[in-house]
Amino acid sequence: LQEKLIFSFVMEEKFSKNIFADRDAYYMSCPEVVAEYIADRLSCFDSAVELCCAVGMTTVQLARRIRKVVGIDCDERRIEDARRNARLYGVENAADFIVGDVLDKDLLEGLSADVVVLDPDWSMEGDDKSVHVDGIDCTQPSLRDLFRLAKRHIARNIVIRVPKHFNHDMFSEFGYCELETIIWSGKPRFKVAYFFEDCKENTEIDISFD
Ligand SMILES: C[S@@+](CC[C@H](N)C(=O)[O-])C[C@H]1O[C@@H](n2cnc3c(N)ncnc32)[C@H](O)[C@@H]1O
């Protein structure tokens, strides 16, 4: 009961609406205020794709600021929830959702956009979603493969959400990026890496949402 109460408390502060999501998707989803911030940063773009969108909590915020947005996830029930969440946030006409494997080249070839957001699962195998993987090959699916495919087939501007212990050295092969440590509700939660085409050096800052 105590675990349920704590979980309900965290859920309540994460989103402004009573969203549709299974428990794991709720836990893994980007908090609304952070997704809004990411969407603001990307609002200069005209089109976006999110690979691994789960129940759509980042895609929905992108769709509030970007004209054409597509979210893809391999979990059919999550995509159903993402469509319901898009209606909940009033962006059902701006966001398209597709059930599919984000490593499927044929699927990716049919998409092109100004920017692509990658948000693979970084939890270790097992029930405890708070234990995170150690490198770009260990995410589900592999960030190394996902980055290469996304860059080749979708967009040259790429944004990735990664665990908070990731650093520039771990993805130096992807090029320069602006790395932001996201502090939400008093604690560092994760990082967001912006690999923009015009990025000429690595930078790192903290962004706080308290
Ligand atoms: C961290 S969650 C995404 C959270 C979401 N971006 C948000 O902010 O609400 C990771 C998602 O990756 C999806 N996923 C894992 N492997 C996949 C694959 N090969 N193809 C498509 N989706 C995949 C999982 O189903 C899960 O919903």
mmCIF file of C-alpha atoms and ligand atoms in Angstrom:
data_model
loop_
_atom_site.group_PDB
_atom_site.id
_atom_site.type_symbol
_atom_site.label_atom_id
_atom_site.label_comp_id
_atom_site.label_asym_id
_atom_site.label_seq_id
_atom_site.Cartn_x
_atom_site.Cartn_y
_atom_site.Cartn_z
ATOM 1 C CA LEU A 1 0.000 0.000 0.000
ATOM 2 C CA GLN A 2 2.822 2.381 0.929
ATOM 3 C CA GLU A 3 4.552 1.716 -2.404
ATOM 4 C CA LYS A 4 1.259 2.428 -4.205
ATOM 5 C CA LEU A 5 0.805 5.692 -2.304
ATOM 6 C CA ILE A 6 4.346 6.861 -3.100
ATOM 7 C CA PHE A 7 3.881 5.910 -6.754
ATOM 8 C CA SER A 8 0.554 7.848 -6.914
ATOM 9 C CA PHE A 9 2.246 10.889 -5.405
ATOM 10 C CA VAL A 10 5.045 10.825 -7.983
ATOM 11 C CA MET A 11 2.517 10.266 -10.776
ATOM 12 C CA GLU A 12 0.463 13.241 -9.677
ATOM 13 C CA GLU A 13 3.332 15.678 -9.855
ATOM 14 C CA LYS A 14 4.756 14.401 -13.140
ATOM 15 C CA PHE A 15 1.885 15.418 -15.465
ATOM 16 C CA SER A 16 -0.803 18.086 -15.381
ATOM 17 C CA LYS A 17 -3.429 15.620 -16.658
ATOM 18 C CA ASN A 18 -4.516 12.142 -15.725
ATOM 19 C CA ILE A 19 -2.712 10.473 -18.618
ATOM 20 C CA PHE A 20 -3.194 6.993 -20.093
ATOM 21 C CA ALA A 21 -0.191 4.771 -19.352
ATOM 22 C CA ASP A 22 0.871 1.422 -17.984
ATOM 23 C CA ARG A 23 2.988 1.587 -14.864
ATOM 24 C CA ASP A 24 6.405 1.181 -16.558
ATOM 25 C CA ALA A 25 5.588 3.719 -19.256
ATOM 26 C CA TYR A 26 4.495 6.182 -16.581
ATOM 27 C CA TYR A 27 7.777 5.729 -14.771
ATOM 28 C CA MET A 28 9.926 5.990 -17.932
ATOM 29 C CA SER A 29 8.112 8.960 -19.471
ATOM 30 C CA CYS A 30 9.749 12.362 -19.531
ATOM 31 C CA PRO A 31 8.141 14.710 -16.946
ATOM 32 C CA GLU A 32 5.780 17.185 -18.623
ATOM 33 C CA VAL A 33 7.694 20.328 -17.661
ATOM 34 C CA VAL A 34 10.920 18.855 -19.108
ATOM 35 C CA ALA A 35 9.198 17.666 -22.309
ATOM 36 C CA GLU A 36 7.764 21.202 -22.690
ATOM 37 C CA TYR A 37 11.265 22.634 -22.303
ATOM 38 C CA ILE A 38 12.731 20.229 -24.898
ATOM 39 C CA ALA A 39 9.867 21.071 -27.258
ATOM 40 C CA ASP A 40 10.553 24.806 -26.770
ATOM 41 C CA ARG A 41 14.211 24.233 -27.664
ATOM 42 C CA LEU A 42 13.129 22.430 -30.836
ATOM 43 C CA SER A 43 10.350 24.837 -31.820
ATOM 44 C CA CYS A 44 12.573 26.336 -34.579
ATOM 45 C CA PHE A 45 12.075 23.102 -36.534
ATOM 46 C CA ASP A 46 9.122 22.414 -38.806
ATOM 47 C CA SER A 47 8.975 18.619 -38.426
ATOM 48 C CA ALA A 48 10.092 16.039 -35.850
ATOM 49 C CA VAL A 49 10.105 12.287 -35.276
ATOM 50 C CA GLU A 50 10.383 10.633 -31.868
ATOM 51 C CA LEU A 51 11.783 7.071 -31.897
ATOM 52 C CA CYS A 52 10.651 5.109 -28.799
ATOM 53 C CA CYS A 53 7.764 7.404 -27.879
ATOM 54 C CA ALA A 54 6.014 5.018 -25.400
ATOM 55 C CA VAL A 55 2.678 6.654 -24.425
ATOM 56 C CA GLY A 56 3.673 9.841 -26.235
ATOM 57 C CA MET A 57 4.425 12.293 -23.425
ATOM 58 C CA THR A 58 7.328 13.906 -25.308
ATOM 59 C CA THR A 59 5.717 13.594 -28.745
ATOM 60 C CA VAL A 60 2.601 15.354 -27.468
ATOM 61 C CA GLN A 61 4.635 18.353 -26.258
ATOM 62 C CA LEU A 62 6.569 18.456 -29.553
ATOM 63 C CA ALA A 63 3.231 18.495 -31.386
ATOM 64 C CA ARG A 64 2.158 21.598 -29.463
ATOM 65 C CA ARG A 65 5.076 23.559 -30.979
ATOM 66 C CA ILE A 66 6.102 21.806 -34.208
ATOM 67 C CA ARG A 67 3.855 21.568 -37.273
ATOM 68 C CA LYS A 68 4.412 17.903 -38.168
ATOM 69 C CA VAL A 69 5.314 15.259 -35.570
ATOM 70 C CA VAL A 70 5.467 11.442 -35.671
ATOM 71 C CA GLY A 71 5.989 9.100 -32.698
ATOM 72 C CA ILE A 72 6.997 5.436 -33.052
ATOM 73 C CA ASP A 73 7.046 2.609 -30.513
ATOM 74 C CA CYS A 74 6.964 -1.183 -30.849
ATOM 75 C CA ASP A 75 4.380 -1.586 -28.062
ATOM 76 C CA GLU A 76 0.902 -1.525 -29.578
ATOM 77 C CA ARG A 77 -0.886 -0.787 -26.290
ATOM 78 C CA ARG A 78 1.408 2.156 -25.602
ATOM 79 C CA ILE A 79 0.720 3.585 -29.042
ATOM 80 C CA GLU A 80 -3.027 3.287 -28.326
ATOM 81 C CA ASP A 81 -2.419 5.205 -25.085
ATOM 82 C CA ALA A 82 -0.281 7.753 -26.960
ATOM 83 C CA ARG A 83 -3.204 8.451 -29.323
ATOM 84 C CA ARG A 84 -5.529 8.880 -26.337
ATOM 85 C CA ASN A 85 -2.988 11.188 -24.678
ATOM 86 C CA ALA A 86 -2.726 13.261 -27.865
ATOM 87 C CA ARG A 87 -6.521 13.751 -27.678
ATOM 88 C CA LEU A 88 -6.222 14.608 -23.977
ATOM 89 C CA TYR A 89 -3.702 17.356 -24.798
ATOM 90 C CA GLY A 90 -5.682 18.520 -27.858
ATOM 91 C CA VAL A 91 -2.971 17.702 -30.431
ATOM 92 C CA GLU A 92 -4.546 14.671 -32.111
ATOM 93 C CA ASN A 93 -4.403 16.439 -35.503
ATOM 94 C CA ALA A 94 -0.709 17.376 -35.159
ATOM 95 C CA ALA A 95 0.748 14.041 -33.997
ATOM 96 C CA ASP A 96 0.816 10.740 -35.895
ATOM 97 C CA PHE A 97 1.698 7.528 -34.078
ATOM 98 C CA ILE A 98 3.077 4.348 -35.649
ATOM 99 C CA VAL A 99 3.538 0.875 -34.171
ATOM 100 C CA GLY A 100 6.902 -0.408 -35.357
ATOM 101 C CA ASP A 101 10.469 -1.439 -34.662
ATOM 102 C CA VAL A 102 12.677 1.655 -34.683
ATOM 103 C CA LEU A 103 15.560 -0.422 -36.086
ATOM 104 C CA ASP A 104 13.486 -1.322 -39.153
ATOM 105 C CA LYS A 105 15.291 0.440 -42.027
ATOM 106 C CA ASP A 106 12.280 0.202 -44.323
ATOM 107 C CA LEU A 107 10.146 2.018 -41.767
ATOM 108 C CA LEU A 108 12.747 4.737 -41.129
ATOM 109 C CA GLU A 109 13.408 5.292 -44.850
ATOM 110 C CA GLY A 110 9.832 6.460 -45.269
ATOM 111 C CA LEU A 111 10.273 9.210 -42.671
ATOM 112 C CA SER A 112 12.200 12.403 -42.973
ATOM 113 C CA ALA A 113 12.200 15.328 -40.586
ATOM 114 C CA ASP A 114 14.226 18.320 -39.427
ATOM 115 C CA VAL A 115 14.983 16.753 -36.053
ATOM 116 C CA VAL A 116 14.711 13.318 -34.464
ATOM 117 C CA VAL A 117 14.380 12.575 -30.744
ATOM 118 C CA LEU A 118 15.698 9.207 -29.477
ATOM 119 C CA ASP A 119 14.455 7.903 -26.150
ATOM 120 C CA PRO A 120 15.353 4.196 -25.823
ATOM 121 C CA ASP A 121 14.797 2.210 -22.638
ATOM 122 C CA TRP A 122 17.846 2.432 -20.349
ATOM 123 C CA SER A 123 16.648 0.264 -17.478
ATOM 124 C CA MET A 124 18.553 -2.953 -16.723
ATOM 125 C CA GLU A 125 16.752 -6.274 -17.178
ATOM 126 C CA GLY A 126 14.563 -6.975 -14.159
ATOM 127 C CA ASP A 127 11.860 -5.222 -12.187
ATOM 128 C CA ASP A 128 13.844 -2.294 -10.823
ATOM 129 C CA LYS A 129 13.521 0.447 -13.428
ATOM 130 C CA SER A 130 15.755 2.782 -11.408
ATOM 131 C CA VAL A 131 18.926 0.786 -12.223
ATOM 132 C CA HIS A 132 20.354 2.077 -15.476
ATOM 133 C CA VAL A 133 22.630 0.652 -18.185
ATOM 134 C CA ASP A 134 26.246 1.624 -18.604
ATOM 135 C CA GLY A 135 26.784 2.479 -22.239
ATOM 136 C CA ILE A 136 25.365 3.206 -25.682
ATOM 137 C CA ASP A 137 25.307 -0.490 -26.666
ATOM 138 C CA CYS A 138 23.251 -1.535 -23.645
ATOM 139 C CA THR A 139 20.109 0.580 -24.139
ATOM 140 C CA GLN A 140 17.055 -1.104 -25.637
ATOM 141 C CA PRO A 141 17.413 -0.767 -28.573
ATOM 142 C CA SER A 142 21.128 0.030 -28.889
ATOM 143 C CA LEU A 143 21.747 3.773 -29.021
ATOM 144 C CA ARG A 144 24.747 3.200 -31.288
ATOM 145 C CA ASP A 145 22.534 1.525 -33.924
ATOM 146 C CA LEU A 146 19.638 3.902 -33.399
ATOM 147 C CA PHE A 147 21.786 7.030 -33.811
ATOM 148 C CA ARG A 148 23.391 5.714 -37.020
ATOM 149 C CA LEU A 149 20.047 4.757 -38.562
ATOM 150 C CA ALA A 150 18.276 7.942 -37.471
ATOM 151 C CA LYS A 151 21.042 10.098 -38.929
ATOM 152 C CA ARG A 152 21.162 8.175 -42.193
ATOM 153 C CA HIS A 153 17.421 7.968 -42.784
ATOM 154 C CA ILE A 154 15.594 10.700 -40.866
ATOM 155 C CA ALA A 155 17.443 13.846 -39.787
ATOM 156 C CA ARG A 156 20.858 15.405 -39.216
ATOM 157 C CA ASN A 157 19.755 17.049 -35.953
ATOM 158 C CA ILE A 158 19.425 14.463 -33.194
ATOM 159 C CA VAL A 159 18.346 14.762 -29.562
ATOM 160 C CA ILE A 160 18.829 11.908 -27.088
ATOM 161 C CA ARG A 161 17.606 11.347 -23.530
ATOM 162 C CA VAL A 162 20.244 9.361 -21.593
ATOM 163 C CA PRO A 163 20.908 8.254 -17.995
ATOM 164 C CA LYS A 164 22.433 10.856 -15.682
ATOM 165 C CA HIS A 165 25.830 9.091 -15.486
ATOM 166 C CA PHE A 166 26.386 9.301 -19.270
ATOM 167 C CA ASN A 167 29.094 11.763 -20.359
ATOM 168 C CA HIS A 168 30.619 13.213 -23.530
ATOM 169 C CA ASP A 169 33.232 10.451 -23.751
ATOM 170 C CA MET A 170 30.540 7.781 -23.967
ATOM 171 C CA PHE A 171 29.144 9.141 -27.207
ATOM 172 C CA SER A 172 32.137 10.949 -28.670
ATOM 173 C CA GLU A 173 31.671 8.984 -31.931
ATOM 174 C CA PHE A 174 28.351 10.810 -32.502
ATOM 175 C CA GLY A 175 30.064 14.219 -32.755
ATOM 176 C CA TYR A 176 29.788 17.376 -30.641
ATOM 177 C CA CYS A 177 26.751 17.998 -28.483
ATOM 178 C CA GLU A 178 25.190 20.284 -25.900
ATOM 179 C CA LEU A 179 24.655 18.101 -22.848
ATOM 180 C CA GLU A 180 22.113 19.142 -20.211
ATOM 181 C CA THR A 181 21.700 17.528 -16.802
ATOM 182 C CA ILE A 182 18.023 17.698 -15.919
ATOM 183 C CA ILE A 183 17.323 18.413 -12.267
ATOM 184 C CA TRP A 184 13.655 17.807 -11.582
ATOM 185 C CA SER A 185 11.912 17.844 -8.225
ATOM 186 C CA GLY A 186 15.230 18.466 -6.428
ATOM 187 C CA LYS A 187 17.334 15.670 -7.944
ATOM 188 C CA PRO A 188 19.405 15.085 -11.105
ATOM 189 C CA ARG A 189 17.192 12.670 -13.106
ATOM 190 C CA PHE A 190 18.709 12.229 -16.566
ATOM 191 C CA LYS A 191 20.592 14.090 -19.297
ATOM 192 C CA VAL A 192 19.515 15.365 -22.691
ATOM 193 C CA ALA A 193 22.114 15.563 -25.483
ATOM 194 C CA TYR A 194 21.491 17.908 -28.427
ATOM 195 C CA PHE A 195 23.506 16.917 -31.501
ATOM 196 C CA PHE A 196 22.679 19.880 -33.716
ATOM 197 C CA GLU A 197 24.238 20.168 -37.173
ATOM 198 C CA ASP A 198 25.904 23.484 -36.270
ATOM 199 C CA CYS A 199 27.334 22.290 -32.917
ATOM 200 C CA LYS A 200 31.090 23.048 -32.915
ATOM 201 C CA GLU A 201 32.133 21.973 -29.398
ATOM 202 C CA ASN A 202 31.000 19.916 -26.426
ATOM 203 C CA THR A 203 29.253 21.840 -23.660
ATOM 204 C CA GLU A 204 27.576 20.774 -20.422
ATOM 205 C CA ILE A 205 25.178 22.631 -18.113
ATOM 206 C CA ASP A 206 22.551 21.911 -15.440
ATOM 207 C CA ILE A 207 18.907 22.792 -16.060
ATOM 208 C CA SER A 208 16.702 22.919 -12.977
ATOM 209 C CA PHE A 209 12.916 22.508 -12.830
ATOM 210 C CA ASP A 210 12.003 23.105 -9.197
HETATM 211 C C1 LIG B 1 12.047 5.452 -22.150
HETATM 212 S S1 LIG B 1 10.603 4.825 -22.925
HETATM 213 C C2 LIG B 1 10.138 6.231 -23.903
HETATM 214 C C3 LIG B 1 9.465 7.374 -23.132
HETATM 215 C C4 LIG B 1 8.880 8.476 -24.001
HETATM 216 N N1 LIG B 1 9.844 9.008 -24.913
HETATM 217 C C5 LIG B 1 8.261 9.614 -23.172
HETATM 218 O O1 LIG B 1 8.928 10.633 -22.914
HETATM 219 O O2 LIG B 1 7.106 9.478 -22.777
HETATM 220 C C6 LIG B 1 11.307 3.653 -24.066
HETATM 221 C C7 LIG B 1 10.353 2.996 -25.065
HETATM 222 O O3 LIG B 1 11.159 2.312 -26.040
HETATM 223 C C8 LIG B 1 10.332 1.321 -26.633
HETATM 224 N N2 LIG B 1 11.167 0.420 -27.428
HETATM 225 C C9 LIG B 1 12.166 -0.413 -27.000
HETATM 226 N N3 LIG B 1 12.707 -1.079 -28.051
HETATM 227 C C10 LIG B 1 12.049 -0.650 -29.177
HETATM 228 C C11 LIG B 1 12.168 -0.946 -30.569
HETATM 229 N N4 LIG B 1 13.090 -1.816 -31.046
HETATM 230 N N5 LIG B 1 11.330 -0.316 -31.427
HETATM 231 C C12 LIG B 1 10.411 0.559 -30.971
HETATM 232 N N6 LIG B 1 10.264 0.906 -29.668
HETATM 233 C C13 LIG B 1 11.080 0.313 -28.783
HETATM 234 C C14 LIG B 1 9.652 0.691 -25.421
HETATM 235 O O4 LIG B 1 8.447 0.030 -25.814
HETATM 236 C C15 LIG B 1 9.404 1.934 -24.527
HETATM 237 O O5 LIG B 1 8.068 2.358 -24.629
#
